[in-house]
Amino acid sequence: MGSFVISKRKNGEFQFVLKAGNGQVILASEGYSSKAACDNGIESVRKNSQVDTRFDRLEAKNGKFYFNLKATNGQIVGNSEMYESVAARDNGIASVAKNAPDADVKEEI
């Protein structure tokens, strides 16, 4: 089972990552000014990860592949690491969709 891990950046902002059951980070958030806003971001990932069209499938200038997850308002709520292939990126998307809804939340603040 996956987990959301909330931490605090050096600049004082909160952020979260979604980890798969094996501990690998599969999605990272932007910085949030408050923990409440960070919690809202997690809820947005839970909801939007179940809508395939909310995933933007992209290719970087270096030829690697990644994705962004967007909320209904078009704001990016999470982004992936870089993948070597389209298939690996698509597996990452499937992992987010599988893990996010029931992932527990851990705080490392």
Short mmCIF file of C-alpha atoms in Angstrom, two decimals:
data_model
loop_
_atom_site.label_atom_id
_atom_site.label_comp_id
_atom_site.label_asym_id
_atom_site.label_seq_id
_atom_site.Cartn_x
_atom_site.Cartn_y
_atom_site.Cartn_z
CA MET A 1 0.00 0.00 0.00
CA GLY A 2 1.21 3.50 -0.81
CA SER A 3 1.71 6.44 1.49
CA PHE A 4 1.79 10.20 1.34
CA VAL A 5 4.76 11.64 3.22
CA ILE A 6 4.54 15.27 4.30
CA SER A 7 7.77 17.14 4.99
CA LYS A 8 8.94 20.71 5.39
CA ARG A 9 11.35 22.40 2.99
CA LYS A 10 14.26 24.56 4.11
CA ASN A 11 12.25 27.65 3.12
CA GLY A 12 9.46 26.64 5.52
CA GLU A 13 7.03 25.39 2.87
CA PHE A 14 5.26 22.06 3.25
CA GLN A 15 5.37 19.44 0.52
CA PHE A 16 4.34 15.84 0.04
CA VAL A 17 5.44 12.87 -1.97
CA LEU A 18 3.40 9.81 -2.82
CA LYS A 19 5.35 6.60 -2.36
CA ALA A 20 4.38 3.23 -3.78
CA GLY A 21 4.29 0.17 -1.54
CA ASN A 22 7.96 -0.52 -2.35
CA GLY A 23 8.95 2.94 -1.05
CA GLN A 24 9.65 4.48 -4.45
CA VAL A 25 8.50 8.08 -4.91
CA ILE A 26 5.93 8.18 -7.71
CA LEU A 27 4.61 11.75 -7.37
CA ALA A 28 5.90 14.96 -5.78
CA SER A 29 3.99 18.12 -4.91
CA GLU A 30 4.72 21.80 -5.14
CA GLY A 31 5.48 23.79 -2.00
CA TYR A 32 2.58 24.89 0.20
CA SER A 33 2.56 27.80 2.65
CA SER A 34 0.58 25.86 5.28
CA LYS A 35 0.03 22.27 6.33
CA ALA A 36 -3.70 22.69 5.71
CA ALA A 37 -3.01 23.64 2.09
CA CYS A 38 -0.70 20.62 1.81
CA ASP A 39 -3.47 18.38 3.17
CA ASN A 40 -5.83 19.81 0.55
CA GLY A 41 -3.25 18.98 -2.12
CA ILE A 42 -3.22 15.36 -0.95
CA GLU A 43 -7.01 15.19 -1.17
CA SER A 44 -6.82 16.65 -4.68
CA VAL A 45 -4.36 13.92 -5.71
CA ARG A 46 -6.63 11.24 -4.23
CA LYS A 47 -9.58 12.52 -6.29
CA ASN A 48 -7.89 13.55 -9.53
CA SER A 49 -5.70 10.45 -9.81
CA GLN A 50 -8.86 8.52 -10.66
CA VAL A 51 -9.50 10.58 -13.82
CA ASP A 52 -7.12 9.53 -16.59
CA THR A 53 -7.50 12.80 -18.52
CA ARG A 54 -6.05 14.74 -15.55
CA PHE A 55 -2.62 13.22 -16.30
CA ASP A 56 -0.56 15.22 -18.78
CA ARG A 57 1.83 12.84 -20.50
CA LEU A 58 4.92 14.79 -21.49
CA GLU A 59 8.38 14.46 -23.02
CA ALA A 60 11.30 16.55 -21.81
CA LYS A 61 13.83 18.20 -24.11
CA ASN A 62 16.36 15.51 -23.13
CA GLY A 63 14.07 12.79 -24.55
CA LYS A 64 12.91 11.45 -21.19
CA PHE A 65 9.27 11.09 -20.25
CA TYR A 66 7.26 12.39 -17.30
CA PHE A 67 3.76 13.35 -16.25
CA ASN A 68 1.92 16.04 -14.33
CA LEU A 69 -1.33 15.49 -12.47
CA LYS A 70 -3.73 18.42 -12.69
CA ALA A 71 -6.74 19.40 -10.61
CA THR A 72 -10.10 20.30 -12.16
CA ASN A 73 -9.00 23.97 -12.27
CA GLY A 74 -5.94 23.05 -14.34
CA GLN A 75 -3.42 23.60 -11.53
CA ILE A 76 -0.63 21.02 -11.28
CA VAL A 77 -0.95 19.13 -7.99
CA GLY A 78 1.91 16.70 -8.55
CA ASN A 79 4.64 15.72 -10.96
CA SER A 80 6.63 12.61 -11.61
CA GLU A 81 10.26 11.75 -11.92
CA MET A 82 11.83 11.34 -15.37
CA TYR A 83 11.38 7.98 -17.07
CA GLU A 84 13.44 6.35 -19.80
CA SER A 85 10.43 5.14 -21.80
CA VAL A 86 6.77 5.86 -22.46
CA ALA A 87 5.90 2.46 -20.98
CA ALA A 88 7.73 3.26 -17.73
CA ARG A 89 5.94 6.63 -17.50
CA ASP A 90 2.59 4.97 -18.10
CA ASN A 91 3.39 2.44 -15.36
CA GLY A 92 4.07 5.40 -13.05
CA ILE A 93 0.66 6.87 -13.87
CA ALA A 94 -1.00 3.52 -13.18
CA SER A 95 0.85 3.31 -9.86
CA VAL A 96 -0.38 6.76 -8.80
CA ALA A 97 -3.96 5.84 -9.76
CA LYS A 98 -3.68 2.59 -7.78
CA ASN A 99 -1.92 3.91 -4.66
CA ALA A 100 -3.32 7.41 -4.10
CA PRO A 101 -6.94 6.72 -3.08
CA ASP A 102 -6.15 4.57 -0.03
CA ALA A 103 -2.64 5.75 0.84
CA ASP A 104 -2.03 6.61 4.46
CA VAL A 105 -0.46 9.94 5.45
CA LYS A 106 2.81 10.18 7.35
CA GLU A 107 4.44 13.34 8.62
CA GLU A 108 8.20 13.88 8.66
CA ILE A 109 8.14 17.45 9.89
#
